[in-house]
Coordinates of C-alpha atoms and ligand atoms in Angstrom, one line a residue:
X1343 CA -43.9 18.9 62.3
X1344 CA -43.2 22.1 63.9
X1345 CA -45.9 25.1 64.1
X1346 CA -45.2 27.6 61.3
X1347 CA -43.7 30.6 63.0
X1348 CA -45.7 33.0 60.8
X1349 CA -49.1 31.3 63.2
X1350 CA -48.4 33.9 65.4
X1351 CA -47.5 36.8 63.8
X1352 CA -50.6 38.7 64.0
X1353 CA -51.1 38.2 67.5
X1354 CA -52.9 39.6 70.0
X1355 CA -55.7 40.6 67.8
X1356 CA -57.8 37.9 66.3
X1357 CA -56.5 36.4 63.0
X1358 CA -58.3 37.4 60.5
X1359 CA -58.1 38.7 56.9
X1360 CA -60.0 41.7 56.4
X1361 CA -59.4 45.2 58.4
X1362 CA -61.9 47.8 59.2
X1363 CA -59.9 50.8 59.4
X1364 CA -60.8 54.2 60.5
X1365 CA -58.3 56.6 59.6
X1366 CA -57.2 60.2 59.7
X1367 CA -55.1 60.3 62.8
X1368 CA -51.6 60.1 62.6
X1369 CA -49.2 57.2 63.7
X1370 CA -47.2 58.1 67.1
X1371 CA -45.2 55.8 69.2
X1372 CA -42.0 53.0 68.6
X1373 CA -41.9 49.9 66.4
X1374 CA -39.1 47.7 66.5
X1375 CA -37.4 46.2 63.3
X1376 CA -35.7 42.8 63.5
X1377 CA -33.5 41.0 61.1
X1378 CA -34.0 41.6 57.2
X1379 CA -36.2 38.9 55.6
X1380 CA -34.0 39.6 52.8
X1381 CA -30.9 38.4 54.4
X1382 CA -32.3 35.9 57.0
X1383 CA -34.2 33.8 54.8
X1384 CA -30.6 33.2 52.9
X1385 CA -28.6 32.9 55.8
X1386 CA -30.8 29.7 56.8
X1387 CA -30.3 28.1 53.3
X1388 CA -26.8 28.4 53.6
X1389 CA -27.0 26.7 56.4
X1390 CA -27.3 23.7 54.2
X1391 CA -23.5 24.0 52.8
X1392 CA -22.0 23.8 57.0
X1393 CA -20.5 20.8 58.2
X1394 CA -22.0 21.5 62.1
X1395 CA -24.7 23.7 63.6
X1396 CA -25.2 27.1 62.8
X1397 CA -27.0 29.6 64.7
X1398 CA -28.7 32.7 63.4
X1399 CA -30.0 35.6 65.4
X1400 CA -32.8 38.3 65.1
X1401 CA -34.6 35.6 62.4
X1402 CA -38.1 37.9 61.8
X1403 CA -41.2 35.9 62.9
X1404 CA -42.3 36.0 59.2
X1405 CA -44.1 33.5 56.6
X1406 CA -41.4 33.2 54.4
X1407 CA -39.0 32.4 56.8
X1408 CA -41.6 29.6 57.9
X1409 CA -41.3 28.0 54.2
X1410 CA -37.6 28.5 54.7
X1411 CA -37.8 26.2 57.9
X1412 CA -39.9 24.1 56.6
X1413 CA -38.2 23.5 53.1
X1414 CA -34.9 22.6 55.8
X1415 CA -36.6 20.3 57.7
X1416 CA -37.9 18.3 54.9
X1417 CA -34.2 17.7 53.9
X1418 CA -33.5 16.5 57.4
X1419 CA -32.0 20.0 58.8
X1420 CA -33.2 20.0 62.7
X1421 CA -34.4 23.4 63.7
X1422 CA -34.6 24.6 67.0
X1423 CA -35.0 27.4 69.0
X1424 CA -31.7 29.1 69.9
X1425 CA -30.7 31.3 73.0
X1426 CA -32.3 34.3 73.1
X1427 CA -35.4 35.0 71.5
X1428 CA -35.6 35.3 67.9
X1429 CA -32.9 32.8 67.7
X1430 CA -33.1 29.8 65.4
X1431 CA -30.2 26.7 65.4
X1432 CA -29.6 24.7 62.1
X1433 CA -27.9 21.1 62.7
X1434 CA -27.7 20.2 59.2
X1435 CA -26.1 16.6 60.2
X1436 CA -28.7 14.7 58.5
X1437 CA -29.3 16.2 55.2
X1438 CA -31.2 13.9 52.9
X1439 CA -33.0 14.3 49.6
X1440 CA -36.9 15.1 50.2
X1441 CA -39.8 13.5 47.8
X1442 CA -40.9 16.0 45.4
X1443 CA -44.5 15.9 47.0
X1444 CA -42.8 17.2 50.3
X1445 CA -41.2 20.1 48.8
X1446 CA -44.2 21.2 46.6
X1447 CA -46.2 20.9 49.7
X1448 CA -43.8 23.4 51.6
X1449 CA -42.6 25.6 49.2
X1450 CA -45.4 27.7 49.5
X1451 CA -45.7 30.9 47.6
X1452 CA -42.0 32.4 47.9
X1453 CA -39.2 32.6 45.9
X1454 CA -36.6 31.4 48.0
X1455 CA -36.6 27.8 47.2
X1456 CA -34.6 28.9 43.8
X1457 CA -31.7 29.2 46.2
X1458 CA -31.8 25.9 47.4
X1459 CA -30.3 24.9 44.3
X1460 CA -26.6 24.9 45.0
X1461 CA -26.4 24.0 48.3
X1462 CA -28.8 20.7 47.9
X1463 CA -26.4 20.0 44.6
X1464 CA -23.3 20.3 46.8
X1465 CA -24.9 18.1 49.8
X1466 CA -26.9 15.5 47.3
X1467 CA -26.1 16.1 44.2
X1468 CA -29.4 16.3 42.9
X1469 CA -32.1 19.1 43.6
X1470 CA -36.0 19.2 42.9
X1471 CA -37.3 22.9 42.6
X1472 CA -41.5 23.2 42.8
X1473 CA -42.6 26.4 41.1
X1474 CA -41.9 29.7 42.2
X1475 CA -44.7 31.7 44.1
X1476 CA -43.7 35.7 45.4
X1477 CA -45.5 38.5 45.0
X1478 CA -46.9 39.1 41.8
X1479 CA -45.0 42.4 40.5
X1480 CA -44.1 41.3 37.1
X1481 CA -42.7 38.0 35.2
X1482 CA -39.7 37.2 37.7
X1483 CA -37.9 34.8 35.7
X1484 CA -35.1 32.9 36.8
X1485 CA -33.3 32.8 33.8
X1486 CA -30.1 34.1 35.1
X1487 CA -30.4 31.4 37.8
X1488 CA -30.4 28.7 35.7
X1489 CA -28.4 29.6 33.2
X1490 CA -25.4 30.1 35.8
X1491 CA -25.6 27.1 37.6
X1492 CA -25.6 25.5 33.8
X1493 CA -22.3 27.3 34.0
X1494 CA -21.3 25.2 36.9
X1495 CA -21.7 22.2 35.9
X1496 CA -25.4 21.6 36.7
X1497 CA -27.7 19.6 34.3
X1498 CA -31.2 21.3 34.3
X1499 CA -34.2 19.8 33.6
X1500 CA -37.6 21.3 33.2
X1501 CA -40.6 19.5 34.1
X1502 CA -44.4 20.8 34.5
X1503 CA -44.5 20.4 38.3
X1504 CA -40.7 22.4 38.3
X1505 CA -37.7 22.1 37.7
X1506 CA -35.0 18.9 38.4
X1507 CA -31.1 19.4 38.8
X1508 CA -28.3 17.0 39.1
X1509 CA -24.6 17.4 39.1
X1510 CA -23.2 14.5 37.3
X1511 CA -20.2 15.5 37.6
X1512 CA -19.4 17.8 40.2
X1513 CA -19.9 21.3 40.2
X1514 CA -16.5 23.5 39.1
X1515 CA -16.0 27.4 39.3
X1516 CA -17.3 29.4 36.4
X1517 CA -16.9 32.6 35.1
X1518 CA -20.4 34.6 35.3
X1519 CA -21.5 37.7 33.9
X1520 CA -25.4 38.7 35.1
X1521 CA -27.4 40.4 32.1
X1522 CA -28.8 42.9 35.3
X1523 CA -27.4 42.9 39.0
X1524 CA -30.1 40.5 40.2
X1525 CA -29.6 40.1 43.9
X1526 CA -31.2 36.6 43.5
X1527 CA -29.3 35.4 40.7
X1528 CA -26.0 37.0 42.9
X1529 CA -26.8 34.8 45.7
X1530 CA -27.6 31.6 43.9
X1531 CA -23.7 32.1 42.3
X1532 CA -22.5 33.2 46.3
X1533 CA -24.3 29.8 47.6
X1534 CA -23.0 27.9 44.8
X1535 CA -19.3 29.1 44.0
X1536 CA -18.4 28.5 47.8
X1537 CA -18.2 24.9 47.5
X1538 CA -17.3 24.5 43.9
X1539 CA -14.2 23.4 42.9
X1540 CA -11.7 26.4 41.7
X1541 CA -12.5 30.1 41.8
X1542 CA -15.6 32.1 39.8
X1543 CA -15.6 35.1 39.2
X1544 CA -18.8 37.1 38.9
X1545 CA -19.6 40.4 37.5
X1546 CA -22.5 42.8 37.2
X1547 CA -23.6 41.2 40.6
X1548 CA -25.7 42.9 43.1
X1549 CA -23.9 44.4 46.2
X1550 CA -27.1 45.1 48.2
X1551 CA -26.1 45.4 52.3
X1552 CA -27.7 42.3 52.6
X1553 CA -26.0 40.6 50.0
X1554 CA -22.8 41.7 52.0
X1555 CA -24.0 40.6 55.2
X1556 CA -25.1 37.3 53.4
X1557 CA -21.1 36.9 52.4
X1558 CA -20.0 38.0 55.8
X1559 CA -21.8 34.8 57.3
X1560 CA -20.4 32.5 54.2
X1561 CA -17.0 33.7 55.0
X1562 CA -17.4 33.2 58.9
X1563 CA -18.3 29.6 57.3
X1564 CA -14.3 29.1 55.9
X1565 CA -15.6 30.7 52.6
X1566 CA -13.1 32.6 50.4
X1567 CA -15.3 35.7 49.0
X1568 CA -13.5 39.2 47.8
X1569 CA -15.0 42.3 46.3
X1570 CA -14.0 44.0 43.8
X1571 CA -14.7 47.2 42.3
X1572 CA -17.8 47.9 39.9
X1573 CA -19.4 44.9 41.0
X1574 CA -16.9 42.1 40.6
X1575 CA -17.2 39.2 43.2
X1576 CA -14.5 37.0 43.5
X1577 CA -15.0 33.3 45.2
X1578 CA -12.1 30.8 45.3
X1579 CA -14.1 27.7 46.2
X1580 CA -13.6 25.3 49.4
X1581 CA -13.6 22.0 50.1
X1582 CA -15.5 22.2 53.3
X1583 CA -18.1 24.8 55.4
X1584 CA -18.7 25.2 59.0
X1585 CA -21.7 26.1 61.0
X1586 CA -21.6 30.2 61.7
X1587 CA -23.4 32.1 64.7
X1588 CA -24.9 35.4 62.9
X1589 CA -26.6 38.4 64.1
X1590 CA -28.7 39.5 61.2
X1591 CA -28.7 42.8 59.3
X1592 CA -31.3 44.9 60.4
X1593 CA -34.6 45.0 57.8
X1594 CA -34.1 48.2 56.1
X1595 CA -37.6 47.7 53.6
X1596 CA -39.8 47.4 57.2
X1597 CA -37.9 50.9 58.6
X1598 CA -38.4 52.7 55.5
X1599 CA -42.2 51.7 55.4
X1600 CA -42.6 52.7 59.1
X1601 CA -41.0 56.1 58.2
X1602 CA -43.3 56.7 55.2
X1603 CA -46.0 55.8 57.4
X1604 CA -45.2 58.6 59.6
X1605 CA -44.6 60.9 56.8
X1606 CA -48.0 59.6 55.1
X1607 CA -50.0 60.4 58.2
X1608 CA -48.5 63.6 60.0
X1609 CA -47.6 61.5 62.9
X1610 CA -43.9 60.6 64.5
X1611 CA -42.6 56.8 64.8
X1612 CA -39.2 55.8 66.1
X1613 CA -38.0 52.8 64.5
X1614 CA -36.2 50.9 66.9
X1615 CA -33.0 49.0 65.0
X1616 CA -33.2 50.9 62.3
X1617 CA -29.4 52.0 60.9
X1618 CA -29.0 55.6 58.8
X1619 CA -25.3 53.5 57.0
X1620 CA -28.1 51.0 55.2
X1621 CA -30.7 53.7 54.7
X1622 CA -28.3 56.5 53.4
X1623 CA -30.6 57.1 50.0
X1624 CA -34.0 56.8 51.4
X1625 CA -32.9 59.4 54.0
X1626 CA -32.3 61.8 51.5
X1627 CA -35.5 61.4 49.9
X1628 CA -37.2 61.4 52.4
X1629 CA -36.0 65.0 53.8
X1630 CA -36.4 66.4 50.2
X1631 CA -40.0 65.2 50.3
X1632 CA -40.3 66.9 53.6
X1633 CA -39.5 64.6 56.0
X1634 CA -37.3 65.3 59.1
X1635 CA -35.4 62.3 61.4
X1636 CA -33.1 61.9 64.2
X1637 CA -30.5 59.2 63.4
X1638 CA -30.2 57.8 67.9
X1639 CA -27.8 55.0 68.8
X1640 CA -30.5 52.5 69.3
X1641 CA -32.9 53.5 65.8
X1642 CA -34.4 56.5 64.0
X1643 CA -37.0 58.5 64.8
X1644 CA -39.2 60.1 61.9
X1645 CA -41.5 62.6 61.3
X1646 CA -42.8 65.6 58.5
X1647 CA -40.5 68.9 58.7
X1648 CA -43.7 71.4 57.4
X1649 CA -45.6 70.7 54.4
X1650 CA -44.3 67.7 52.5
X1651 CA -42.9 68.0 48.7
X1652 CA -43.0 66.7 45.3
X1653 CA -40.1 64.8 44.5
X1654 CA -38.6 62.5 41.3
X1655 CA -37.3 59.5 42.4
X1656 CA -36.3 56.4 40.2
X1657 CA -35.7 53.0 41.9
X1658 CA -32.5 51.3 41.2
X1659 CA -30.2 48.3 42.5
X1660 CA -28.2 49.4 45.3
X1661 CA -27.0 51.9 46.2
X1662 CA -29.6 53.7 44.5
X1663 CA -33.5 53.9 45.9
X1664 CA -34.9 50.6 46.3
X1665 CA -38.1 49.0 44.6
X1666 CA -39.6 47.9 48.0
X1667 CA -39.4 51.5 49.3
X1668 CA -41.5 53.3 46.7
X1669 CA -44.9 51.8 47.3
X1670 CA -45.3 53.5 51.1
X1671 CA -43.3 57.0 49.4
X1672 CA -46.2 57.3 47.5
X1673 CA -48.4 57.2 49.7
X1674 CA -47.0 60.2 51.5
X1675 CA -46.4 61.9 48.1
X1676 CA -50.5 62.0 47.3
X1677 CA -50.0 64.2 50.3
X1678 CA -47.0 66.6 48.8
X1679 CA -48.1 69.7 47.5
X1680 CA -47.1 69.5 43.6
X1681 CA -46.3 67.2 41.0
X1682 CA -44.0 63.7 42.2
X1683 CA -42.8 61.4 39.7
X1684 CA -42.0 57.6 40.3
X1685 CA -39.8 55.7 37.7
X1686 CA -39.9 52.0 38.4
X1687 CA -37.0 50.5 37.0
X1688 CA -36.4 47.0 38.4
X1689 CA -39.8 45.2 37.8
X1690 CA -42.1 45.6 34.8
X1691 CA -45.5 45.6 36.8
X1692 CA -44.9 47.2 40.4
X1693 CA -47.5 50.0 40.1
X1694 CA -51.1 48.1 40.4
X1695 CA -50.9 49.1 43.7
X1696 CA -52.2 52.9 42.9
X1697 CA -55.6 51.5 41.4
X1698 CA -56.6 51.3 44.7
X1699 CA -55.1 54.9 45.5
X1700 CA -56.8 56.3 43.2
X1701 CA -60.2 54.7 44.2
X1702 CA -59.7 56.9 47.4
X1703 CA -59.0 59.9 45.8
X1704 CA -55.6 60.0 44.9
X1705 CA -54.3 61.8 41.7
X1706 CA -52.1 59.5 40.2
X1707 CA -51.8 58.7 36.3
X1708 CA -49.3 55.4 35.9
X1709 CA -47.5 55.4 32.8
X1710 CA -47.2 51.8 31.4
X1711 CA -44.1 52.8 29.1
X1712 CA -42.6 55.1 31.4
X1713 CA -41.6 58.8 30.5
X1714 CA -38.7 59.4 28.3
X1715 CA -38.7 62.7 29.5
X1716 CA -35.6 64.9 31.7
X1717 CA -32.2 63.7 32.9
X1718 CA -31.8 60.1 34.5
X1719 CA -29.4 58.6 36.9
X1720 CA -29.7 55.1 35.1
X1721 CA -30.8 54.6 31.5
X1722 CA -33.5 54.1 31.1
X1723 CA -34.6 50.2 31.3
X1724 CA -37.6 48.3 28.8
X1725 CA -39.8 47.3 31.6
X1726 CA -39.6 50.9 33.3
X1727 CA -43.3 52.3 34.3
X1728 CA -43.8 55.8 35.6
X1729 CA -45.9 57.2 38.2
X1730 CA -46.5 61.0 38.5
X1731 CA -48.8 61.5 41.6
X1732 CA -50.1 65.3 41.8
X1733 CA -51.2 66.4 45.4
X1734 CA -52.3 67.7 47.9
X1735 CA -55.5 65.5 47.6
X1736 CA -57.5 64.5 50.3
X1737 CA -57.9 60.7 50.5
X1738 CA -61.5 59.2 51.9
X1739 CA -62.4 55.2 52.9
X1740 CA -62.9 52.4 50.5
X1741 CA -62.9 48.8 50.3
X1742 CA -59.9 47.3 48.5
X1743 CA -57.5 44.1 48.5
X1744 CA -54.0 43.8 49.1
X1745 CA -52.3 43.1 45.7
X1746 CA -49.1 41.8 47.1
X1747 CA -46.5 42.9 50.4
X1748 CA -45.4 46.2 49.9
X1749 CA -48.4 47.3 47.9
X1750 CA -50.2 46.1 50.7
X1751 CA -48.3 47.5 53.2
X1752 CA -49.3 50.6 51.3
X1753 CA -52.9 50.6 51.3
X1754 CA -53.2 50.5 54.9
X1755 CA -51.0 53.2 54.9
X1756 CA -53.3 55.1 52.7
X1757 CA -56.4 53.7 54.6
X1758 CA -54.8 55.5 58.1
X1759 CA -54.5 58.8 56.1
X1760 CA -57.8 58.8 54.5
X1761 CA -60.6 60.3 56.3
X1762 CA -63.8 57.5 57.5
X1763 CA -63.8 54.0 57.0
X1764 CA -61.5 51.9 54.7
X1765 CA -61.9 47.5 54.6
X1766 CA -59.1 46.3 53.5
X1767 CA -58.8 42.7 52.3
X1768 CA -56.4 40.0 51.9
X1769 CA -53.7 41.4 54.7
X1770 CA -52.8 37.8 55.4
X1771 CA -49.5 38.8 52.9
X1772 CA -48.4 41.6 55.4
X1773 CA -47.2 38.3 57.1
X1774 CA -44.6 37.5 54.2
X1775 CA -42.9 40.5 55.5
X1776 CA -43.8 42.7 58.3
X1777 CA -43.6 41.1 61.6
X1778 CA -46.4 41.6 64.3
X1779 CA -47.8 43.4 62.0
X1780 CA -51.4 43.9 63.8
X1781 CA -49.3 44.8 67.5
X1782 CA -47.2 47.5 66.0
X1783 CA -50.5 49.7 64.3
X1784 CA -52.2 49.0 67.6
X1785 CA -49.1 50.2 69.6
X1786 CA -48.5 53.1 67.3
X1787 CA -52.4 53.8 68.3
X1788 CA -54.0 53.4 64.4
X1789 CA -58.0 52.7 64.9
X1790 CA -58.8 49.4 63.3
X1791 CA -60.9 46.0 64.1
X1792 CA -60.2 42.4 62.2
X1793 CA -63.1 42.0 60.8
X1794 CA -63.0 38.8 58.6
Ligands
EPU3135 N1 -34.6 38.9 36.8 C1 -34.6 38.2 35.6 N2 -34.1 37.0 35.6 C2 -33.7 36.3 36.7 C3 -33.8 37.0 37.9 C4 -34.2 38.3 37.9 O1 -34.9 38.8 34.5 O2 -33.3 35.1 36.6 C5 -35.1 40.3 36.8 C6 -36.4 40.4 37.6 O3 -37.5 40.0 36.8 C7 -36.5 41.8 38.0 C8 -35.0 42.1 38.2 O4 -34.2 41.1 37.5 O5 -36.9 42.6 36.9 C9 -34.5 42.2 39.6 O6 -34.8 41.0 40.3 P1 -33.9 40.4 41.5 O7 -33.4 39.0 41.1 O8 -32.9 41.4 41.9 O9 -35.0 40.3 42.6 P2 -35.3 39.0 43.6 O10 -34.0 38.4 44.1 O11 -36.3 38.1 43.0 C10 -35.2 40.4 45.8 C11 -36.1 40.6 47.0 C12 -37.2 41.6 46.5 C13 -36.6 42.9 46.1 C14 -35.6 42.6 44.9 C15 -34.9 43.9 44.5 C16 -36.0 38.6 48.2 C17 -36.6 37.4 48.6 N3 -36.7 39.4 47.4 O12 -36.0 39.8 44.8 O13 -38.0 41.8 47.7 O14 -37.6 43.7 45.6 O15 -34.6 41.7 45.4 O16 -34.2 44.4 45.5 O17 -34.8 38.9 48.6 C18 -40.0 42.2 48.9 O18 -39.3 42.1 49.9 O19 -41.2 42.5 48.9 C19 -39.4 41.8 47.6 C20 -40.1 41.6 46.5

């Protein structure tokens, strides 16, 4: 058994679940992003597919990339460290089929063992998926999973501890059209099509930067992958894969939280790693809400540019503004002088966060439905809910619990901008997604014990 990288995440300060957090000074210094949980955690499955070792750098010292690992090794994947810190080497020689108690056990509470799917079908022929964990932001079904590895070939089979897959006979290119460009459902077709036989051909699919970067490593593996225009992929399936050696995208969700932060609490943070190409549309948000930032070679630094704005923002697939990047935006906004407005179109149940907003004296009124009102980029979607958050208001201490990653992020956020002391329970989740999480408040100088 290896130790789960995420054991050391909060280090340096002792673990612990609860923060005391006194707030009201701003956030000043450097934090450093590494590779995107969001790409690396798919890289490593694909791992899985290669013939020899693969080797992927910048892998974020997160929990889900511990399930990740963990889920590998119980198929017989050795994982070691690589050479250079944050390094991880995959030698998928021995790939075997795990018991279904194994993978329960190590599945933990993330999504990615959805993906596992194709690749285990490919190497085994058979695949046991527990039930899904993730943050809980709304139904996340996996309907567009399942129903395109059907297309493949795949027999599916529900059963109350999950769900069973075999491939009686092989699994054969397919022709896929996604009801919504899911970027799970785009990579479970990328991790599959590559070792079916003949081409598929998928539309609607997602084309998020680390969706590319996830078909740059497949094709540095021998895969055949073009892109089309409006959202056509193209994969002409291969016989066999080879190991890759990967430097991971950078993680563009942790940059924009850090630069929220530093709007939120009048304070300046360079963001070491962090690329303006990936983050084109948070940037211009963020100037319009009054934000200013210095695109450098090595990252980019952030900070307000006066008194911060109201804007209208609606999150989208990419290239429009991401889901993950509007929980820490608001924050800031409660600090905008005016009226903002927050259209969440990609999950049905992403504003709970703001309760606890609220509760420290944020004006913000969520609208379950949404608001029909004034021109949109997108149309409108059924699960879309609306936030309009009115500020300036001042924000004071209270005691609240994380609800899930981002929102969490979020409330300590809000916690460092309030005024007197906030507890804030439950940031064990940070973990999921925000490496060193405790080290980089303490080096940005934030005032906080562990408490519980
Ligand atoms: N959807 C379905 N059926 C499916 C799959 C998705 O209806 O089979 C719906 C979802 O319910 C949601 C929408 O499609 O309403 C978009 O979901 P998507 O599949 O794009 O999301 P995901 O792959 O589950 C990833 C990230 C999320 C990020 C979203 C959107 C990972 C592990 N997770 O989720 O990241 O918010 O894409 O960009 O890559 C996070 O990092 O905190 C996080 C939640």
């Amino acid at each position: 058994m290896t130790t789960p990288l995420h054991e050391t995440t909060l280090a340096s300060k002792p673990s612990g679940d609860v923060l005391a957090i006194r707030g009201g000074r701003p956030l000043h210094g450097r934090v450093d992003v590494k590779g995107a949980k969001n790409l690396a955690t798919k890289a490593m499955v694909a791992t899985l597919l290669g013939e020899t070792v693969s080797t992927l750098r910048d892998v974020p010292d997160l929990s889900d990339v511990a399930v990740v690992r963990s889920l590998l090794e119980v198929h017989g994947v050795r994982v070691t460290e690589g050479d250079e810190p944050g390094a991880l080497v995959f030698d998928p020689s021995d790939v075997e089929s795990a018991h279904f108690e194994e993978i329960d056990a190590h599945a933990g509470a993330s999504r990615i063992p959805i993906l596992f799917c194709g690749p285990l079908l490919h190497r085994l022929g058979q695949a046991f998926i527990p039930d899904l964990g993730g943050c809980r932001i709304g139904d996340r079904p996996i309907d567009f999973h399942l129903d395109a590895l059907r297309k493949f070939g795949a027999v599916v089979e529900k059963l109350p501890s999950g769900i069973r897959l075999s491939a009686p006979n092989g699994l054969k290119g397919a022709n896929i059209h996604l009801p919504y460009p899911s970027v799970g459902a785009t990579e479970q077709v990328l991790l599959t099509a590559v070792r079916a036989q003949g081409q598929t051909e998928l539309r609607n699919a997602a084309i998020e930067p680390e969706i590319m970067d996830l078909i740059a490593v497949l094709q540095k593996m021998g895969a055949i992958i073009s892109y089309e225009p409006n959202r056509v992929i193209l994969i002409e399936g291969v016989d066999k894969l080879r190991g890759y050696d990967h430097r991971s995208i950078f993680d563009r969700n942790e940059a924009a939280s850090w630069a929220c932060a530093a709007l939120a609490t009048d304070g300046e943070i360079f963001v070491g790693g962090a690329r303006q190409q990936e983050m084109l549309t948070f940037l211009n948000v963020f100037r319009k809400a009054g934000g200013w930032f210095d695109v450098r070679e090595d990252g980019i630094l952030f900070r307000r540019d006066g008194a911060l704005k109201p804007v209208i923002v609606e999150t989208d697939v990419h290239p429009g503004f991401m889901t993950d990047w509007q929980q820490p935006l608001v924050v800031a906004l409660t600090q905008a002088h005016g009226r903002s407005v927050v259209h969440e179109t990609v999950y049905e149940n992403r504003m709970g966060f703001t309760d606890a907003l609220v509760k420290m004296g944020a004006d913000i009124v969520v609208h379950p439905h949404g608001l029909q009102d004034g021109p949109r980029r997108v149309a409108r979607r059924e699960l879309e809910q609306a936030a309009v958050i009115t500020g300036p208001t001042p924000l004071h201490g209270a005691d609240i619990v994380v609800p899930d990653l981002r929102g969490g992020y979020s409330h300590v956020i809000a916690a460092l901008t309030a005024t007197g002391e906030s507890r804030v329970s439950g940031i064990d989740i940070l973990s999921r997604g925000y490496e060193k999480f405790l080290d980089k408040l303490t080096a940005l100088g934030a005032d906080f014990d562990v408490i519980g």
